[in-house]
Short mmCIF file of C-alpha atoms and ligand atoms in Angstrom, two decimals:
data_model
loop_
_atom_site.label_atom_id
_atom_site.label_comp_id
_atom_site.label_asym_id
_atom_site.label_seq_id
_atom_site.Cartn_x
_atom_site.Cartn_y
_atom_site.Cartn_z
CA MET A 1 -0.17 -0.18 0.00
CA LYS A 2 1.71 2.64 -1.09
CA LEU A 3 1.00 5.79 1.30
CA SER A 4 -0.40 8.73 -0.95
CA VAL A 5 -1.37 11.93 0.97
CA PRO A 6 -3.76 14.40 -1.15
CA GLY A 7 -3.95 18.43 -0.76
CA ARG A 8 -6.99 18.41 2.20
CA LEU A 9 -6.42 16.99 5.43
CA PRO A 10 -9.32 16.17 7.74
CA THR A 11 -9.49 18.57 10.77
CA ALA A 12 -9.52 17.77 14.44
CA LEU A 13 -7.74 14.60 14.23
CA THR A 14 -7.14 12.93 17.05
CA ALA A 15 -3.87 12.50 18.72
CA ALA A 16 -4.64 8.84 18.30
CA ALA A 17 -5.72 9.26 14.29
CA THR A 18 -2.53 11.39 12.82
CA ALA A 19 -0.54 8.65 14.44
CA ALA A 20 -2.74 6.64 12.20
CA LEU A 21 -1.43 8.84 9.66
CA LEU A 22 2.29 9.54 9.81
CA THR A 23 2.23 5.28 9.66
CA GLY A 24 0.38 5.11 6.92
CA THR A 25 -2.84 3.14 8.18
CA SER A 26 -4.98 5.21 7.84
CA LEU A 27 -7.40 4.03 5.01
CA ALA A 28 -8.34 7.16 3.34
CA TRP A 29 -5.15 7.52 2.36
CA ALA A 30 -4.60 4.84 0.55
CA ASP A 31 -3.81 4.42 -3.34
CA PRO A 32 -7.62 3.05 -4.17
CA ALA A 33 -6.09 0.02 -6.10
CA PRO A 34 -7.13 0.52 -9.88
CA ARG A 35 -6.82 -4.07 -10.40
CA ALA A 36 -9.89 -3.69 -7.63
CA ALA A 37 -12.15 -2.02 -10.48
CA ALA A 38 -12.84 -5.05 -12.35
CA ALA A 39 -13.12 -7.56 -8.99
CA THR A 40 -16.23 -5.31 -7.73
CA PRO A 41 -19.68 -7.32 -7.88
CA ASP A 42 -22.42 -5.53 -9.88
CA ILE A 43 -24.82 -5.16 -6.83
CA PRO A 44 -28.24 -6.88 -8.24
CA LEU A 45 -31.85 -3.92 -8.14
CA ALA A 46 -34.12 -6.60 -8.33
CA ASN A 47 -32.83 -7.36 -4.79
CA VAL A 48 -32.41 -3.45 -3.76
CA GLN A 49 -35.82 -3.11 -4.73
CA ALA A 50 -36.95 -6.23 -3.09
CA HIS A 51 -35.21 -5.05 0.31
CA LEU A 52 -37.19 -1.76 -0.41
CA ALA A 53 -40.49 -4.48 -0.51
CA GLN A 54 -39.80 -5.68 2.87
CA LEU A 55 -39.58 -2.31 4.47
CA GLN A 56 -42.55 -1.07 2.58
CA SER A 57 -44.09 -4.50 4.20
CA ILE A 58 -43.71 -3.60 7.31
CA ALA A 59 -43.81 -0.39 7.42
CA THR A 60 -47.69 -0.80 6.19
CA ALA A 61 -47.56 -3.93 9.32
CA ASN A 62 -46.87 -1.49 11.80
CA GLY A 63 -48.82 1.85 11.44
CA GLY A 64 -47.09 3.46 8.25
CA ASN A 65 -44.24 3.85 9.56
CA ARG A 66 -40.87 2.29 10.77
CA ALA A 67 -39.65 4.98 13.14
CA HIS A 68 -37.53 5.36 16.43
CA GLY A 69 -38.89 3.55 18.71
CA ARG A 70 -42.07 1.55 17.31
CA PRO A 71 -42.62 -0.95 16.50
CA GLY A 72 -41.09 -0.83 12.94
CA TYR A 73 -37.77 0.11 13.86
CA ARG A 74 -37.81 -3.12 15.52
CA ALA A 75 -38.88 -5.53 12.74
CA SER A 76 -36.58 -3.11 10.03
CA LEU A 77 -33.37 -4.15 11.79
CA ASP A 78 -34.87 -7.48 12.56
CA TYR A 79 -34.76 -8.27 9.24
CA VAL A 80 -31.74 -6.36 8.28
CA LYS A 81 -29.97 -8.41 10.95
CA ALA A 82 -31.43 -11.71 9.98
CA LYS A 83 -30.06 -11.32 6.16
CA LEU A 84 -26.14 -10.94 7.56
CA ASP A 85 -26.51 -12.69 10.32
CA ALA A 86 -27.23 -15.80 7.45
CA ALA A 87 -24.27 -14.40 5.22
CA GLY A 88 -21.81 -15.26 7.73
CA PHE A 89 -21.20 -11.38 9.78
CA THR A 90 -20.38 -11.10 13.33
CA THR A 91 -24.09 -8.44 13.91
CA THR A 92 -23.98 -6.49 17.49
CA VAL A 93 -27.06 -4.60 18.16
CA GLN A 94 -26.56 -1.11 20.66
CA GLN A 95 -29.44 -0.08 22.31
CA PHE A 96 -29.74 3.38 23.62
CA THR A 97 -33.02 5.13 24.55
CA SER A 98 -33.92 8.41 22.58
CA SER A 99 -37.26 11.11 23.75
CA GLY A 100 -38.03 8.33 26.28
CA ARG A 101 -38.24 5.83 23.86
CA THR A 102 -35.29 2.42 23.34
CA GLY A 103 -33.31 2.86 20.05
CA TYR A 104 -31.29 0.37 18.72
CA ASN A 105 -28.20 0.44 16.06
CA LEU A 106 -27.26 -2.97 14.20
CA VAL A 107 -23.10 -2.88 13.36
CA ALA A 108 -22.14 -5.84 11.16
CA ASP A 109 -18.92 -6.81 10.64
CA TRP A 110 -16.99 -9.03 8.09
CA PRO A 111 -15.12 -11.23 9.72
CA GLY A 112 -11.46 -11.17 8.80
CA GLY A 113 -8.56 -7.74 7.13
CA ASP A 114 -7.10 -6.02 9.03
CA THR A 115 -8.99 -4.43 11.90
CA ASP A 116 -6.49 -1.57 12.29
CA ARG A 117 -7.36 -0.13 9.40
CA VAL A 118 -11.09 -0.43 9.55
CA LEU A 119 -13.48 0.94 5.97
CA MET A 120 -16.88 1.59 7.56
CA ALA A 121 -20.00 2.19 5.81
CA GLY A 122 -23.39 3.53 7.14
CA SER A 123 -27.06 3.97 6.73
CA HIS A 124 -29.62 5.39 9.10
CA LEU A 125 -32.90 2.80 8.88
CA ASP A 126 -35.00 5.00 11.43
CA SER A 127 -37.70 6.67 9.23
CA VAL A 128 -39.77 9.39 10.46
CA SER A 129 -42.89 8.90 12.10
CA ALA A 130 -45.59 10.60 8.96
CA GLY A 131 -44.23 7.80 6.63
CA PRO A 132 -42.91 4.48 6.01
CA GLY A 133 -39.33 5.99 4.99
CA ILE A 134 -38.72 4.34 1.59
CA ASN A 135 -36.31 6.07 -0.21
CA ASP A 136 -35.35 8.51 3.06
CA ASN A 137 -33.93 6.01 4.11
CA GLY A 138 -35.48 3.15 2.94
CA SER A 139 -32.73 2.91 0.28
CA GLY A 140 -28.86 2.93 1.19
CA SER A 141 -30.07 0.95 4.55
CA ALA A 142 -31.61 -1.48 0.89
CA ALA A 143 -28.39 -0.85 -1.03
CA LEU A 144 -26.42 -1.74 1.97
CA LEU A 145 -27.34 -4.20 2.64
CA GLU A 146 -27.33 -6.13 -0.49
CA THR A 147 -23.29 -4.69 -0.43
CA ALA A 148 -22.48 -7.05 2.16
CA LEU A 149 -24.61 -9.51 0.87
CA ALA A 150 -22.08 -9.50 -2.34
CA VAL A 151 -19.13 -9.33 -0.22
CA SER A 152 -20.24 -12.86 1.54
CA ARG A 153 -21.42 -14.44 -1.88
CA ALA A 154 -17.47 -12.96 -3.66
CA GLY A 155 -15.76 -14.44 -0.36
CA TYR A 156 -13.63 -11.59 -0.16
CA HIS A 157 -10.75 -10.82 1.49
CA PRO A 158 -9.97 -7.34 1.79
CA ALA A 159 -6.39 -6.42 2.92
CA LYS A 160 -9.21 -3.80 4.81
CA HIS A 161 -11.59 -4.97 7.98
CA LEU A 162 -15.01 -3.75 6.92
CA ARG A 163 -17.94 -3.07 8.91
CA PHE A 164 -21.52 -1.94 8.49
CA ALA A 165 -23.79 -0.24 10.33
CA TRP A 166 -27.24 1.03 9.92
CA TRP A 167 -28.57 3.12 13.09
CA GLY A 168 -31.40 4.13 14.83
CA ALA A 169 -32.98 7.08 15.18
CA GLU A 170 -31.16 9.74 12.85
CA GLU A 171 -34.44 11.90 12.10
CA LEU A 172 -34.02 12.49 15.70
CA GLY A 173 -30.48 14.23 15.40
CA MET A 174 -28.71 11.16 14.83
CA VAL A 175 -29.36 10.12 17.76
CA GLY A 176 -27.02 6.16 16.79
CA SER A 177 -24.60 6.86 15.14
CA ARG A 178 -23.51 9.21 17.63
CA THR A 179 -23.99 7.14 20.46
CA TYR A 180 -21.61 4.83 18.12
CA LEU A 181 -19.11 7.09 18.46
CA ASN A 182 -19.15 8.28 21.73
CA ARG A 183 -19.23 4.81 23.32
CA LEU A 184 -16.24 3.38 20.65
CA ALA A 185 -12.97 3.92 23.17
CA ALA A 186 -10.17 5.62 21.55
CA ALA A 187 -8.45 4.15 20.45
CA ASP A 188 -11.10 1.44 18.06
CA ARG A 189 -11.95 5.24 16.34
CA ALA A 190 -8.51 6.00 15.57
CA ARG A 191 -8.49 2.16 13.95
CA ILE A 192 -11.65 3.81 11.24
CA GLY A 193 -9.45 5.72 8.70
CA GLY A 194 -12.88 6.05 6.65
CA TYR A 195 -16.56 5.87 7.04
CA LEU A 196 -19.07 6.00 3.55
CA ASN A 197 -22.58 7.58 4.71
CA PHE A 198 -26.16 6.27 2.20
CA ASP A 199 -29.58 8.35 3.40
CA MET A 200 -31.48 8.76 0.09
CA ILE A 201 -30.26 6.81 -2.94
CA GLY A 202 -32.99 6.70 -4.54
CA SER A 203 -35.22 10.40 -5.34
CA PRO A 204 -37.54 10.28 -7.86
CA ASN A 205 -36.69 12.98 -9.39
CA PRO A 206 -32.98 12.49 -9.29
CA GLY A 207 -29.77 14.70 -8.70
CA TYR A 208 -26.19 12.74 -8.68
CA PHE A 209 -24.43 14.53 -5.87
CA VAL A 210 -21.19 12.92 -4.05
CA TYR A 211 -20.02 14.33 -0.82
CA ASP A 212 -18.12 17.42 -0.84
CA ASP A 213 -15.43 15.71 1.46
CA ASP A 214 -12.63 13.75 2.82
CA PRO A 215 -10.82 14.01 -1.41
CA ALA A 216 -9.57 11.01 -1.44
CA ILE A 217 -13.03 9.04 -0.56
CA GLU A 218 -14.77 12.47 -2.88
CA LYS A 219 -12.43 10.92 -6.09
CA THR A 220 -13.08 6.96 -5.93
CA PHE A 221 -17.02 7.44 -6.12
CA LYS A 222 -16.58 10.16 -9.05
CA ASP A 223 -14.77 7.87 -10.62
CA TYR A 224 -17.38 5.37 -11.12
CA PHE A 225 -19.65 7.95 -12.13
CA THR A 226 -17.57 9.54 -14.91
CA GLY A 227 -17.26 6.23 -15.66
CA LEU A 228 -20.63 5.76 -16.09
CA GLY A 229 -20.80 9.11 -18.37
CA VAL A 230 -22.86 10.11 -15.48
CA ALA A 231 -22.68 14.47 -14.39
CA THR A 232 -23.02 14.65 -11.15
CA GLU A 233 -22.67 17.68 -8.41
CA PRO A 234 -20.58 18.52 -4.89
CA GLU A 235 -22.97 17.76 -1.88
CA THR A 236 -22.91 20.18 0.99
CA GLU A 237 -26.18 20.63 2.19
CA GLY A 238 -25.71 18.22 3.49
CA ASP A 239 -23.31 18.80 6.15
CA GLY A 240 -24.43 18.10 9.45
CA ARG A 241 -27.85 16.98 8.21
CA SER A 242 -26.47 12.86 8.64
CA ASP A 243 -24.97 10.08 10.34
CA HIS A 244 -21.31 11.32 8.58
CA ALA A 245 -21.32 14.47 10.91
CA PRO A 246 -20.56 12.65 14.06
CA PHE A 247 -17.74 11.13 12.05
CA LYS A 248 -16.45 13.88 10.44
CA ASN A 249 -15.87 15.39 14.06
CA ALA A 250 -14.14 12.80 14.97
CA GLY A 251 -11.48 13.19 13.06
CA ILE A 252 -12.42 10.48 10.49
CA PRO A 253 -12.33 11.23 6.80
CA VAL A 254 -16.29 10.75 5.37
CA GLY A 255 -17.92 10.78 2.41
CA GLY A 256 -21.04 9.41 0.37
CA LEU A 257 -24.05 9.76 -1.84
CA PHE A 258 -27.17 11.22 -2.55
CA SER A 259 -30.30 12.16 -4.83
CA GLY A 260 -31.49 15.17 -3.34
CA ALA A 261 -34.74 15.60 -0.88
CA ASP A 262 -36.77 19.42 -0.51
CA TYR A 263 -34.29 21.05 -2.03
CA VAL A 264 -36.12 21.79 -5.96
CA LYS A 265 -34.50 20.93 -9.07
CA THR A 266 -32.56 23.49 -11.58
CA ALA A 267 -32.35 23.83 -14.64
CA ALA A 268 -29.46 23.48 -15.62
CA GLN A 269 -29.12 20.25 -13.34
CA ALA A 270 -32.03 19.18 -15.25
CA ALA A 271 -30.40 19.12 -18.38
CA LYS A 272 -27.68 16.96 -17.62
CA TRP A 273 -29.72 13.52 -14.56
CA GLY A 274 -33.12 14.28 -16.70
CA GLY A 275 -35.98 14.58 -14.44
CA THR A 276 -38.25 17.76 -14.10
CA ALA A 277 -37.30 20.99 -14.01
CA GLY A 278 -39.02 23.58 -10.58
CA ARG A 279 -39.43 20.05 -8.72
CA ALA A 280 -38.11 19.00 -5.58
CA PHE A 281 -35.40 15.70 -5.67
CA ASP A 282 -38.25 14.42 -3.46
CA ARG A 283 -41.66 15.67 -3.14
CA CYS A 284 -42.17 12.84 -0.32
CA TYR A 285 -39.28 13.79 1.38
CA HIS A 286 -40.83 13.05 5.49
CA ALA A 287 -43.71 12.79 4.20
CA SER A 288 -46.48 9.53 3.96
CA CYS A 289 -46.04 9.03 0.09
CA ASP A 290 -42.16 7.97 0.79
CA THR A 291 -43.51 4.18 -0.66
CA SER A 292 -41.77 2.26 -2.80
CA ALA A 293 -43.84 3.59 -5.38
CA ASP A 294 -41.86 6.70 -4.65
CA ILE A 295 -37.83 5.68 -5.83
CA ASP A 296 -36.31 6.30 -9.03
CA ALA A 297 -34.83 2.99 -10.06
CA THR A 298 -32.04 3.95 -12.36
CA ALA A 299 -30.92 6.11 -9.89
CA LEU A 300 -30.97 3.53 -7.14
CA ASN A 301 -29.25 1.57 -9.29
CA ARG A 302 -25.90 3.70 -9.74
CA ASN A 303 -25.77 4.42 -6.30
CA ALA A 304 -26.18 1.06 -5.20
CA ASP A 305 -22.93 0.44 -7.74
CA ALA A 306 -21.20 3.19 -6.96
CA LEU A 307 -21.34 1.70 -3.16
CA ALA A 308 -20.00 -0.85 -3.86
CA TYR A 309 -17.66 -0.01 -6.33
CA VAL A 310 -16.50 2.17 -3.87
CA VAL A 311 -16.56 -0.32 -0.39
CA TRP A 312 -14.03 -2.41 -3.01
CA ALA A 313 -12.03 0.06 -4.18
CA LEU A 314 -11.00 0.83 -0.54
CA SER A 315 -10.23 -1.56 1.45
CA SER A 316 -8.88 -3.84 -0.70
N1 LIG B 401 -30.76 12.77 6.65
C1 LIG B 401 -32.31 13.90 6.34
C2 LIG B 401 -33.02 13.30 6.72
O1 LIG B 401 -32.78 11.68 7.45
C3 LIG B 401 -32.19 14.11 4.77
C4 LIG B 401 -31.18 14.91 3.91
C5 LIG B 401 -31.60 16.27 4.28
C6 LIG B 401 -29.89 14.67 3.82
N2 LIG B 401 -30.40 16.55 3.21
C7 LIG B 401 -29.54 16.03 3.07
C8 LIG B 401 -28.97 13.90 3.52
C9 LIG B 401 -27.59 16.38 2.75
C10 LIG B 401 -27.80 13.76 2.90
C11 LIG B 401 -27.41 15.08 2.87
O2 LIG B 401 -33.36 13.68 6.73
ZN1 LIG B 402 -32.49 10.30 6.04
#
């Protein structure tokens, strides 16, 4: 592994993270191996859609939502956990209390790899109470799950250690991810070289936004979309608006994808991405109509494949 330090370093490095940087063990500074591109499996869209159908059914059977502290959240977590357990992941359920209700994170470690160099990828699994939360954030949760299952199917042996997380209570202020980091020992925090976040990646009137944060991670995502011939824009709206924020605050390099929420698509954006100018990226954001009908399959497919590409490239 070659140590290549990109132009910008994350701020607020802990002493341990600084030590990791100096010894070249922080993942975001790795040179992503070009051979990883060929090795990355295509993520089957139908499988991601099947997970979304299950999350939709869970919401329908539980009062129309999958919100923190409600039965639809726990059922969502149990669904994801069962798939991961069957695929050979080591899963941990982390319990916490917020607003007087019990919440959970689900953390899934893929056995193997260098546990001093951990790549994490996460999505929040809770919805708002107003609706089933299929784009926000069944989409990220389902694509992340299918990527983890693809890791298992491939019998992938990455050089780095892979850890996936499904966060609870993001909609209450990133409670799950903040709890995870608060409880993590400093030494374990320093082992995490990068965190990838996926919150809303199947918006019905989609944009293709790549978090404008750690340069090495951002470049790896952009390389994938360049290969597809799909233009991207830097995502800056999300600073502080999803579960990558606590990681960034802890000095961990972050990146991720976003297909848009309540902001309105401009004419220039419609010209390059299609869809409808003058309309929100997701008109059903935080609403009861955020159902499996609220998903753009092309955006979901591209973003799921990009997710897997970056997980492979940064962990190989
Ligand atoms: N985190 C927000 C939510 O779950 C969604 C969101 C809005 C977002 N804008 C964003 C996520 C920008 C990432 C980036 O309600
Ligand atoms: Zn969200």
